[in-house]
Coordinates of C-alpha atoms and ligand atoms in Angstrom, one line a residue:
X1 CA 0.0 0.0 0.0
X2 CA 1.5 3.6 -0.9
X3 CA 0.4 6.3 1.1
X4 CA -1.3 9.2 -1.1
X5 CA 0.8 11.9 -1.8
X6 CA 0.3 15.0 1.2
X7 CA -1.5 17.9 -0.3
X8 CA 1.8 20.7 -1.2
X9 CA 0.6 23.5 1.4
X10 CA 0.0 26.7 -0.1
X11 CA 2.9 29.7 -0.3
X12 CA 0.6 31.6 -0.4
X13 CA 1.7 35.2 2.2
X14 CA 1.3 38.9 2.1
X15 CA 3.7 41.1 4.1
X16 CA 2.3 44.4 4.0
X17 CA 5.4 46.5 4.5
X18 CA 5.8 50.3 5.8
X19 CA 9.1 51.0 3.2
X20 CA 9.4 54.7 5.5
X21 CA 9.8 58.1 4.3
X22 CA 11.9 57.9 1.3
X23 CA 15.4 57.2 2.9
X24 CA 16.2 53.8 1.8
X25 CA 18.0 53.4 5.2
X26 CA 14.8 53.6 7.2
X27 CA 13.4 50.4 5.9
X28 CA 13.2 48.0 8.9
X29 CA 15.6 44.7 8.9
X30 CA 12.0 42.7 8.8
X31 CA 11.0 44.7 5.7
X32 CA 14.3 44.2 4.0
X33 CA 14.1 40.4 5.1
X34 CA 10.3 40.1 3.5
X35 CA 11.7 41.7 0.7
X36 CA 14.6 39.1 0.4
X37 CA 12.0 36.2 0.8
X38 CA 9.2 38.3 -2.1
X39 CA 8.5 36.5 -5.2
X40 CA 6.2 39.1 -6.3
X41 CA 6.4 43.2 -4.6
X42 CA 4.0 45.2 -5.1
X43 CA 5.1 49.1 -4.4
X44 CA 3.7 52.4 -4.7
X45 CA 4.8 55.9 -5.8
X46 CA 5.8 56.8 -2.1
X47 CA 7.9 53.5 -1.5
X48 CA 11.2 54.4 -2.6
X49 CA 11.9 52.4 -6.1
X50 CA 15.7 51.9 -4.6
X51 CA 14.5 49.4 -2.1
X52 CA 13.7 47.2 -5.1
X53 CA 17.0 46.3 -4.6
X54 CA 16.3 43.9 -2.0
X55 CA 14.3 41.3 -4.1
X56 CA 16.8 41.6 -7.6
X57 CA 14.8 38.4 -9.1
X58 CA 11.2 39.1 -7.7
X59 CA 8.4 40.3 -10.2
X60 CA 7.6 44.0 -9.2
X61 CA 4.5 45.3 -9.9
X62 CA 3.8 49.4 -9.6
X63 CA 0.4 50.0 -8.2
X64 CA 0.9 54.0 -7.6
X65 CA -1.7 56.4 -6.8
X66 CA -0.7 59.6 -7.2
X67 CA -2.3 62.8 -6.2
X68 CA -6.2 62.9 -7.4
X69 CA -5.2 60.6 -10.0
X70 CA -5.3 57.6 -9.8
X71 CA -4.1 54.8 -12.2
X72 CA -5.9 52.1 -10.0
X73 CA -8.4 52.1 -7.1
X74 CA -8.1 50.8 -4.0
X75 CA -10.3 48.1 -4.4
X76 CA -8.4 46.9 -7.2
X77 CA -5.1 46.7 -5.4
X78 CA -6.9 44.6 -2.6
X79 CA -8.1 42.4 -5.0
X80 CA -4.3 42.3 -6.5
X81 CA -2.7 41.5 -3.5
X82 CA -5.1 38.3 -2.8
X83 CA -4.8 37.2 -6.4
X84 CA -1.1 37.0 -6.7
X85 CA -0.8 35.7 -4.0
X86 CA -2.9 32.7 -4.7
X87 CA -1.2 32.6 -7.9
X88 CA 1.1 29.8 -9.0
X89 CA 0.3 27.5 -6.2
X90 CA 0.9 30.3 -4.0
X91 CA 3.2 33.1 -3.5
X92 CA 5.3 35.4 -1.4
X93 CA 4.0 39.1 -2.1
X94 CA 5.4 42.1 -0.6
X95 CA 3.4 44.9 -0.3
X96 CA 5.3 47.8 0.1
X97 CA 3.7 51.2 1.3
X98 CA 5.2 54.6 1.6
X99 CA 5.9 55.6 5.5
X100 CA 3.7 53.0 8.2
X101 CA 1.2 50.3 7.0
X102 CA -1.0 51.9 9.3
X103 CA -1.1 55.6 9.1
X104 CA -3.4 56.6 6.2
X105 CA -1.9 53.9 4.4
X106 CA -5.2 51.7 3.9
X107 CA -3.0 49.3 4.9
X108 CA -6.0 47.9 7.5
X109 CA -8.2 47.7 4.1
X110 CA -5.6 45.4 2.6
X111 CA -5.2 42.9 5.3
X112 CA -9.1 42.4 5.5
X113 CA -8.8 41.6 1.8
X114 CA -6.1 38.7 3.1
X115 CA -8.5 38.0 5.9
X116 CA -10.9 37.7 3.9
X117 CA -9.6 35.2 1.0
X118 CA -7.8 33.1 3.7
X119 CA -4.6 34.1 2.9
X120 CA -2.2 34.5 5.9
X121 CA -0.2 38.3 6.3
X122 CA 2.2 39.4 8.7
X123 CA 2.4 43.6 9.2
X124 CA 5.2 44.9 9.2
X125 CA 5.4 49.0 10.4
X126 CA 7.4 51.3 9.3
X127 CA 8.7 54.5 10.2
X128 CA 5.9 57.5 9.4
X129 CA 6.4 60.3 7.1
X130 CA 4.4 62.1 10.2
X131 CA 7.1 61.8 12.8
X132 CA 10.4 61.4 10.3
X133 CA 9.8 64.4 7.7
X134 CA 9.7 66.7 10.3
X135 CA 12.9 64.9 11.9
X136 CA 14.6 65.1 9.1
X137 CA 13.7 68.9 9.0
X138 CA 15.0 69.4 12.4
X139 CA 11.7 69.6 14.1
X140 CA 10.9 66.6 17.4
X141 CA 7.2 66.2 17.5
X142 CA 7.5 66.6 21.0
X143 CA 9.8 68.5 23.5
X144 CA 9.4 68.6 27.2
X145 CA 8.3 72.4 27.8
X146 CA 7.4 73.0 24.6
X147 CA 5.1 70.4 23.5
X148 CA 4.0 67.2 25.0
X149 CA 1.5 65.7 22.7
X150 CA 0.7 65.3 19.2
X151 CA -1.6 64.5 16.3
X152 CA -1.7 63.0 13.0
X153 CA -4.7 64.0 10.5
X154 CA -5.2 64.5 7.4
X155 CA -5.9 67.5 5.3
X156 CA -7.8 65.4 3.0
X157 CA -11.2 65.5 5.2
X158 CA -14.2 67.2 5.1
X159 CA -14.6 67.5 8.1
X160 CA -12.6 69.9 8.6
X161 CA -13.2 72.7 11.9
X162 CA -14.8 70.3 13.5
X163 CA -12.0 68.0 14.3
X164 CA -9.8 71.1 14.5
X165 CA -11.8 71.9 18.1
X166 CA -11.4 68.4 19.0
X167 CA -7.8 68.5 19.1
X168 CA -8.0 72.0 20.7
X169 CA -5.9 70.6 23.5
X170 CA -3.0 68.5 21.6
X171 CA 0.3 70.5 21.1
X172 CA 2.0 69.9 18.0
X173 CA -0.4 68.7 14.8
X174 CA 0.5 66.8 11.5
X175 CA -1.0 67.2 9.0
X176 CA -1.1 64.8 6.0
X177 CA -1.7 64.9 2.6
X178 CA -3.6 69.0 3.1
X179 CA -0.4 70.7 1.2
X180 CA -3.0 71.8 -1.3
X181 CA -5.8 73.0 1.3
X182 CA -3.2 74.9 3.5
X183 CA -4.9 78.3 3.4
X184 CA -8.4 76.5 4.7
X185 CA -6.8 74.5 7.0
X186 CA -4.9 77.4 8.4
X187 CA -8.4 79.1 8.3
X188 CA -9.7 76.6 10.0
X189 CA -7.3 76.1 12.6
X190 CA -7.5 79.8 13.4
X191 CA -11.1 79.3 13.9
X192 CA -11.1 76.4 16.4
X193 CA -8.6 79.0 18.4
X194 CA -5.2 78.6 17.6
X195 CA -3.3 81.7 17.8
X196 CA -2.3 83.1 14.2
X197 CA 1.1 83.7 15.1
X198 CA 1.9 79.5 15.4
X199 CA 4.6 78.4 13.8
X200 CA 4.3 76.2 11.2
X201 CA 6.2 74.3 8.9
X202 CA 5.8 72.3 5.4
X203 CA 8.3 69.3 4.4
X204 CA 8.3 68.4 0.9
X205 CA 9.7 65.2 0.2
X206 CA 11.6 64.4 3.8
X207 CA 14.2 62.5 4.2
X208 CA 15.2 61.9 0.8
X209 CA 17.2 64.2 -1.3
X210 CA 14.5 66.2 -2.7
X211 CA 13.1 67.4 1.0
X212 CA 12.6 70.9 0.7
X213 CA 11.2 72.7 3.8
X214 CA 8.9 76.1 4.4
X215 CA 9.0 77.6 7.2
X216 CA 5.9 80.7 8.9
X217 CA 3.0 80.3 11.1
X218 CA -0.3 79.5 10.5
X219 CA -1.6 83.2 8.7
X220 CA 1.9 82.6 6.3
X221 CA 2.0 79.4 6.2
X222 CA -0.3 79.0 3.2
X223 CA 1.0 82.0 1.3
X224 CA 4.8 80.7 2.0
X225 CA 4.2 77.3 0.6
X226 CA 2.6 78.6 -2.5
X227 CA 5.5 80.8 -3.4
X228 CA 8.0 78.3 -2.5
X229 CA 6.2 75.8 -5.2
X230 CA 5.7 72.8 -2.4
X231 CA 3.4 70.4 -3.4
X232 CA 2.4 66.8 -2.0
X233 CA 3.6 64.7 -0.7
X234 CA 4.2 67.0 2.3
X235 CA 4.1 67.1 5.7
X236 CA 2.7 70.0 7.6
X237 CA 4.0 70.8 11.3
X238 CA 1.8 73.1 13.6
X239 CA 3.4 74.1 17.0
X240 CA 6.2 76.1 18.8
X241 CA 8.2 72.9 17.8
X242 CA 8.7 74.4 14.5
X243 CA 10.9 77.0 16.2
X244 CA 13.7 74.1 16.9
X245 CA 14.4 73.5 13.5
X246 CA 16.7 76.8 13.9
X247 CA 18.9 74.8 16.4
X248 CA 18.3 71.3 15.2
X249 CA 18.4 71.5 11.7
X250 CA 20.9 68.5 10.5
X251 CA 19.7 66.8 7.3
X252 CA 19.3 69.3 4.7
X253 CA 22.3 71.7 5.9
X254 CA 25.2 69.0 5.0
X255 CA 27.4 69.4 2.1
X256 CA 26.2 66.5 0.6
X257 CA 22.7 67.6 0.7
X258 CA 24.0 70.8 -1.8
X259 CA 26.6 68.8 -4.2
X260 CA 25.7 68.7 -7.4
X261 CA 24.2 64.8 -7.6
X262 CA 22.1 66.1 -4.8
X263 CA 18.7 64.1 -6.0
X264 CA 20.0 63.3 -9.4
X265 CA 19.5 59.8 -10.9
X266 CA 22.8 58.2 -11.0
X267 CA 22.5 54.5 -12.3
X268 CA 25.2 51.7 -11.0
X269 CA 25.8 49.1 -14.0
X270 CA 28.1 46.8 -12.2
X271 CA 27.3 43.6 -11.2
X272 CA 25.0 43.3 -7.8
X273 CA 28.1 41.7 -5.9
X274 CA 30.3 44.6 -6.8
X275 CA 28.0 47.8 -6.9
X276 CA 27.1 48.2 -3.0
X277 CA 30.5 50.5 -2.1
X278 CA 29.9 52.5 -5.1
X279 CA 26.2 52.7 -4.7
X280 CA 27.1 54.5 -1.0
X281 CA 30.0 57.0 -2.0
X282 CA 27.0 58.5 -4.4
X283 CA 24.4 58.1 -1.9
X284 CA 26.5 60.0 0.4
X285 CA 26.9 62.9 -2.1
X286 CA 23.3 62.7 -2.4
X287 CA 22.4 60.9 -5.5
X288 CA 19.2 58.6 -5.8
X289 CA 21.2 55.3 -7.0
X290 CA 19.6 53.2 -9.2
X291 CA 21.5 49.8 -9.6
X292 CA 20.7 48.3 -13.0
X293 CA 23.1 45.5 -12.9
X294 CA 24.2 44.6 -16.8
X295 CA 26.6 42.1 -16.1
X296 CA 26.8 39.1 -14.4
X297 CA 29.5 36.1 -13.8
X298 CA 28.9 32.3 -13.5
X299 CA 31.1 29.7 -14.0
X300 CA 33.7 29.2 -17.1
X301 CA 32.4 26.6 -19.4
X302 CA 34.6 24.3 -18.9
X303 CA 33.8 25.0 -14.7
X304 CA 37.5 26.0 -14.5
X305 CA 39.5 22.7 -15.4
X306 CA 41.8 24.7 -17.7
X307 CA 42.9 27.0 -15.0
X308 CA 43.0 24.7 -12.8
X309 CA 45.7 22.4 -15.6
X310 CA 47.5 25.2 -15.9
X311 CA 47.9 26.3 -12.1
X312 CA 49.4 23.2 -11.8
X313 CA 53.0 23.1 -11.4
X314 CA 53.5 26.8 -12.7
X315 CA 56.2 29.1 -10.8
X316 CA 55.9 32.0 -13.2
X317 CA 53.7 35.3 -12.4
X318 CA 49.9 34.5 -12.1
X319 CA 48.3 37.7 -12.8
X320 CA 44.7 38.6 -11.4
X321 CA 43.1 41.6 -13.0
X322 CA 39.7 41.7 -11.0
X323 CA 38.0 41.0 -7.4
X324 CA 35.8 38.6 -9.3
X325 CA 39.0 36.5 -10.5
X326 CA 40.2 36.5 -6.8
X327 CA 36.6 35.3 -5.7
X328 CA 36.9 32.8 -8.6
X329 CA 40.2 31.6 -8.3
X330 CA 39.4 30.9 -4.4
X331 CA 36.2 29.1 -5.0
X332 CA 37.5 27.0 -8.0
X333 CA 40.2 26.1 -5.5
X334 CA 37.3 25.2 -2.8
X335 CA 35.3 23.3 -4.8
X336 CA 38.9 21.0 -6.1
X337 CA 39.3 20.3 -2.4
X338 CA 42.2 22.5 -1.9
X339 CA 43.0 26.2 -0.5
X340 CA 45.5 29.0 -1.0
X341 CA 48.7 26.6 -0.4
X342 CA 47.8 25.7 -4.0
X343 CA 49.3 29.2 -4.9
X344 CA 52.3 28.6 -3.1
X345 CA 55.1 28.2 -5.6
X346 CA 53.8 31.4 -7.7
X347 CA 54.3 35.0 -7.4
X348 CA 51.1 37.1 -7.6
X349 CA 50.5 40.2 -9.4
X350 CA 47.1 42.3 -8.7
X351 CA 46.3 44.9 -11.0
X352 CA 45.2 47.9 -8.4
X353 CA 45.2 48.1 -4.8
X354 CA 40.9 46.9 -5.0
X355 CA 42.1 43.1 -6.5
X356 CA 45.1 43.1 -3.9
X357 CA 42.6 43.8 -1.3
X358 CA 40.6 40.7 -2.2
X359 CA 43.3 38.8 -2.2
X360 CA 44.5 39.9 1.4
X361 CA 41.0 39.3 2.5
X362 CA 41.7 35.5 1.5
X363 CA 45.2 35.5 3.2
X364 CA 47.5 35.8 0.2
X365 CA 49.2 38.9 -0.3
X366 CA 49.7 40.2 -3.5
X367 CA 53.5 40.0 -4.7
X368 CA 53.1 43.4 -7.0
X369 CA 50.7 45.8 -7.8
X370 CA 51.6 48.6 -10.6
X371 CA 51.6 51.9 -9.5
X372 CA 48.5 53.0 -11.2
X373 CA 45.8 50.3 -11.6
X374 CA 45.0 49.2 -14.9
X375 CA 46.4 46.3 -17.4
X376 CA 48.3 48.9 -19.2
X377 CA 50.6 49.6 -16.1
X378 CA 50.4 46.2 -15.2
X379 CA 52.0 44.8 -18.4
X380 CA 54.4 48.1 -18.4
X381 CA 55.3 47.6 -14.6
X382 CA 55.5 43.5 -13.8
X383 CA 59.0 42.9 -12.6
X384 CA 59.8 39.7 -14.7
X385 CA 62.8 39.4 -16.9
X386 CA 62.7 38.2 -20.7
X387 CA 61.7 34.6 -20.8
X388 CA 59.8 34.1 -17.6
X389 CA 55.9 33.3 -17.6
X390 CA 52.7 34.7 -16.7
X391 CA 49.4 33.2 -16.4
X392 CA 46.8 35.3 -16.4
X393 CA 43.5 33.6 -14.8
X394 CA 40.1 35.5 -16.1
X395 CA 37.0 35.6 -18.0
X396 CA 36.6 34.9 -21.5
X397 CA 36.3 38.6 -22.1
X398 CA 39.8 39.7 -21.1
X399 CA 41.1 42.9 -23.4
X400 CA 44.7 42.2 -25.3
X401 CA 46.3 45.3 -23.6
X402 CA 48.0 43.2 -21.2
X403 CA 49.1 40.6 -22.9
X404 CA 50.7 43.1 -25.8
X405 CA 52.6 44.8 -23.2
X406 CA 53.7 41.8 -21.7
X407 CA 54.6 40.2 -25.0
X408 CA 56.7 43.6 -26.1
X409 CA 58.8 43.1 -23.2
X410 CA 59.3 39.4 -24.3
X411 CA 57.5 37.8 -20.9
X412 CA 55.6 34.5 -22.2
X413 CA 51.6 35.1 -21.7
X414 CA 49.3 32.5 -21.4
X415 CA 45.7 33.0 -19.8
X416 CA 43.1 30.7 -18.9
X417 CA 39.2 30.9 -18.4
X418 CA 38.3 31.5 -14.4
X419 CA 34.7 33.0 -14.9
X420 CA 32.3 33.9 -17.6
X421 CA 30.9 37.1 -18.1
X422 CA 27.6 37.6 -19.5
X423 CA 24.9 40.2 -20.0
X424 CA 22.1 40.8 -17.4
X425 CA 18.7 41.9 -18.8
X426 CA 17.5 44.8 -16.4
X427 CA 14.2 44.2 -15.5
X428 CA 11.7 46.5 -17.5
X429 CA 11.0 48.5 -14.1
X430 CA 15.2 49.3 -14.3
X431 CA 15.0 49.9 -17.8
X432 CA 12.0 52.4 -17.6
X433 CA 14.3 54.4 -14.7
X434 CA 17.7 53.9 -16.5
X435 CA 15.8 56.7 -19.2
X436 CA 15.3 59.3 -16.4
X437 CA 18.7 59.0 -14.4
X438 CA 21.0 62.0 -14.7
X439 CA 23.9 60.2 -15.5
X440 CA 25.2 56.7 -16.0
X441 CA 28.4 54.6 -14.3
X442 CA 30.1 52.4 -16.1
X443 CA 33.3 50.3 -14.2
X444 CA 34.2 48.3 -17.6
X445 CA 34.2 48.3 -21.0
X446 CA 31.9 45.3 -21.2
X447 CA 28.8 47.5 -19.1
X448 CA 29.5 49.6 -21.8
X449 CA 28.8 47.1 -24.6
X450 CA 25.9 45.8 -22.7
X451 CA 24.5 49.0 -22.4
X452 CA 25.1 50.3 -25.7
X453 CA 23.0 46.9 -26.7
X454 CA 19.5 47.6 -25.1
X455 CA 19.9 50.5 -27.4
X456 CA 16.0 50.8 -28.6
X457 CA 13.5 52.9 -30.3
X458 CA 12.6 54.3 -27.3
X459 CA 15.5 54.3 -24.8
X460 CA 18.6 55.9 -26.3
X461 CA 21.7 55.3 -24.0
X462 CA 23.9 56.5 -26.5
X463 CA 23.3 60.4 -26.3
X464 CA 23.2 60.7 -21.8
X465 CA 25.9 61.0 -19.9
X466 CA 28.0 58.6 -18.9
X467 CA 31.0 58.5 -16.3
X468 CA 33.5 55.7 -16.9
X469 CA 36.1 54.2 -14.6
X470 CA 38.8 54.4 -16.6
X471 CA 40.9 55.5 -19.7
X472 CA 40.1 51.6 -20.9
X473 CA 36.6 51.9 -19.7
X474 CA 35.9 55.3 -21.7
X475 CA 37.7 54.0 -25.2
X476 CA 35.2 51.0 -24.8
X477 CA 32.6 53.6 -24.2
X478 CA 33.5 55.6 -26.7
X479 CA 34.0 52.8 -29.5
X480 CA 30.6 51.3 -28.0
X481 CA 28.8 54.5 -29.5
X482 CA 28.8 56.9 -26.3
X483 CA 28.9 60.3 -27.1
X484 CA 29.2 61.7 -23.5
X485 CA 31.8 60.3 -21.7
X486 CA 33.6 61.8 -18.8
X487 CA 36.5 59.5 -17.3
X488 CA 37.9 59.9 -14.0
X489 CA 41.0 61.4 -13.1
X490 CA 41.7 57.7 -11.0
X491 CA 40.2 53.9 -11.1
X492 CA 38.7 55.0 -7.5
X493 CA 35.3 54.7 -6.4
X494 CA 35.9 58.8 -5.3
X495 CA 36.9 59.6 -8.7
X496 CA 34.0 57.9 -10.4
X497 CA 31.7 59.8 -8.2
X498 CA 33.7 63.1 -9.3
X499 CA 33.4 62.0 -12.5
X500 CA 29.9 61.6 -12.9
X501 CA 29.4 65.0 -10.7
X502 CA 31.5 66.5 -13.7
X503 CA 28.7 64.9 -15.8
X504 CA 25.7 66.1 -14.5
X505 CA 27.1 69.5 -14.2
X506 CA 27.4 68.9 -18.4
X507 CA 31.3 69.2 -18.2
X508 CA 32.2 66.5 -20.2
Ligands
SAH1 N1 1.5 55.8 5.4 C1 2.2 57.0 5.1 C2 1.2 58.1 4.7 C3 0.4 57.9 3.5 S1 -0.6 59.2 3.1 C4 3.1 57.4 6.2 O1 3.0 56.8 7.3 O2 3.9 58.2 6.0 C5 0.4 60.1 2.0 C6 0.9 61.3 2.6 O3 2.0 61.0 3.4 C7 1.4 62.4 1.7 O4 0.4 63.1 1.1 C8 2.2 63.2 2.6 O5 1.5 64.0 3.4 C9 2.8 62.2 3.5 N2 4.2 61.7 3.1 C10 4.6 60.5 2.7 N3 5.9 60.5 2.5 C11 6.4 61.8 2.7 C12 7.6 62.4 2.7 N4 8.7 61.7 2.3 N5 7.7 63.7 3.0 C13 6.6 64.4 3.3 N6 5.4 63.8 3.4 C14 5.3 62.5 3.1

């Protein structure tokens, strides 16, 4: 007798997600974990795009209302959210909203959807635009002495005076989504007995690099905002709180916050492994990083037996011109049974202080590294006579430069294949992004092909700017088609950020 196969229980979950303010960094570690674990995310126009980054591979699905606009109702979405998940035998949906799940977030709405269909949630909060755009403008929703209670509401409601005698009592009040009925709700507020002369302040966009503050009471506070240009999504502060910000004011005052990639699109085309440090020297210039990986590695086709052959027994120079050839080599080694006492009898050449790095990380250190990074100094600079050998271990898409120069000086090159390099498709949500970014990064000369390759009728890389690592990296770029490329000074992560600060000021 066989026992019947055990019904497969469903996948089926929602996590409905607070994704914060706007500042990528205020997403909990149980929102980024959800993320990690999505196979379908469904975000809005408030949750910053950049935490797609957490769920590369899941299927991302924009349900954005906007304004008075919007491009789907909220019944809709509910009824979304229950049928992916139930999709496919079940699945893992992330439901992403803009500040907390909870605070004029219809987030309730959307779990009695899940309730409703069966399908088990989990809430995760987040931190609210209420209490963090303020923050971010220097202004604590309470302070002992000065205020000791506060409110959330909305400017959205009709029932406006009202409410506004209700909360006669409560110190400081946020308001939500009103920037556009700020004169009535000043009104209003004036009415139900607040003095005129409270101070008052609007936050545009807080916490991320657009936040842009306005600062009166509640008879300017209308007029001030207006002239300024503010528009939703704003926060509203009424109370002497507002007075702090002169003291407190921290976020928008910073260097950073005025360089020139302040709020510009710059878009990271290296691999996922290798774009994080980047992606955070731009962030902390202020740039919105979109990372739109275009290349990938996996294994060599042969899995690495040819490097492997010709490791073996070698003594000449074995010269490593990446961080991905380091992290090759050492795996390759792993997965043969054997460690860095394999690379005993050779001498090792990295081609910049970045690849000698890896290497040190792994226990081995690097026997030379030119003076400036690149193969060009490498095969200028390695100290081996006529005669001797190198072996150069990398991917199938290695440029000649290195082995010309090594060949002119009569050293004997050989290389073998350590890793492959192929393209990555952006998903269509990167792609449609990539077209607004101010200016793109490219590391090497084969992001530049790859980019230069989703080329389309209606996405024309060719013509924006572009900042490239290198002298080797902008020739590729150049040859590739670009005709904006500014090249930094250094292959530095610093320089590349100057570089492409060059390139959004148009100084190519
Ligand atoms: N659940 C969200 C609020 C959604 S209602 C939260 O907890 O923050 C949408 C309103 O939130 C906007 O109209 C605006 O008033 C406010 N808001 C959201 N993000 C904001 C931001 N980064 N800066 C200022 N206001 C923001």
């Amino acid at each position: 007798m066989t026992d019947a196969p055990a019904p497969t229980p469903s996948r089926a979950f929602v996590s409905l997600i607070g994704a914060g303010p706007g500042d990528p960094g205020l997403l909990t570690l149980r929102g980024q974990h959800a993320l990690q674990h999505a196979d379908v995310v469904l975000f809005d126009y408030l949750a910053n795009p950049e935490l797609l980054r957490w769920c590369p591979d899941a299927r991302t699905i924009y349900v954005g209302k906007k304004g008075f606009s919007e491009y789907i109702s909220q019944e809709q979405i509910n009824a979304l959210i229950v049928q992916v998940a139930q999709e496919n035998g079940g699945q893992r949906v992330a439901r992403l909203k803009g500040g907390d799940v909870f605070v004029f977030g219809r987030g309730g709405e959307e779990a009695e959807a899940c309730v409703l269909a069966g399908v088990p949630f989990e809430i995760v909060p987040g931190v609210t635009s209420a209490i963090a755009a303020p923050a971010y403008a220097g202004i604590p929703v309470t302070h002992r002495d000065v205020a000791r209670s506060f409110a959330v509401l909305t400017g959205n409601t009709r029932e406006g005076g009202a409410q506004y005698e209700r909360l006669s009592g409560v110190d400081t009040l946020l308001l939500l989504m009103g920037v556009r009925n700020l004169d009535t709700i000043a009104a209003e507020l004036v009415a139900a007995g607040r003095d005129p002369q409270t101070p008052a302040a609007t936050v545009q966009w807080g916490s991320t690099h657009q936040q842009r503050v306005a600062t009166g009471t509640l008879e300017t506070i209308g007029q001030v905002v207006r002239e300024a240009g503010l528009e939703a999504p704003a926060v509203t502060v009424v109370g002497e709180v507002v007075k702090l910000r002169d003291t407190l004011r921290w976020f928008d005052n910073t260097p950073a916050f005025g360089g020139p990639l302040r709020g510009r699109t710059v878009a990271v085309t290296r691999t996922r492994d290798g774009s994080s440090a980047l992606s955070e020297v731009l962030r902390a210039r202020g740039a919105d990083v979109l990372e739109v990986p275009l290349i990938r590695f996996g294994p060599a086709p042969d899995g690495g037996a040819a490097a492997l052959e010709a490791l073996r027994d070698f003594t000449g120079w074995l010269l490593l011109t990446s961080n991905q050839a380091v992290a090759a080599l050492f795996s390759l080694l792993d997965a043969a049974g054997r460690d860095a006492r394999a690379l005993a009898g050779v001498r090792i050449a990295a081609v910049g202080p970045s690849t000698a790095r890896s290497l040190a990380e792994r226990g081995v250190r690097a026997d030379f590294v030119p003076s400036t990074p690149g193969a060009r100094h490498l095969g200028a600079e390695l100290p081996a006579g006529r005669g001797e050998a190198a072996l150069h271990l990398t991917s199938q898409l290695a440029e000649d430069e290195l082995q010309r120069g090594l060949e002119a000086r009569g050293i004997g090159y050989a290389r073998a294949g350590l890793y492959r390099t192929e393209a990555a498709a952006p998903t269509l949500n990167a792609l449609e992004r990539l077209k607004n970014a101010a200016v793109i990064t490219l590391a090497s000369g084969s992001a530049a092909r790859h980019l230069a390759a989703l080329a389309s009728a209606d996405f024309d890389p060719l013509h924006m700017p572009v900042a490239a690592m290198g002298p080797q990296t902008a020739d590729a770029a150049r040859e590739a088609g670009f005709t904006r490329v500014t090249v930094a000074g250094t292959a530095s992560l610093d320089a590349l950020a100057d570089a492409a600060e060059r390139a959004v000021g148009g100084a190519a």
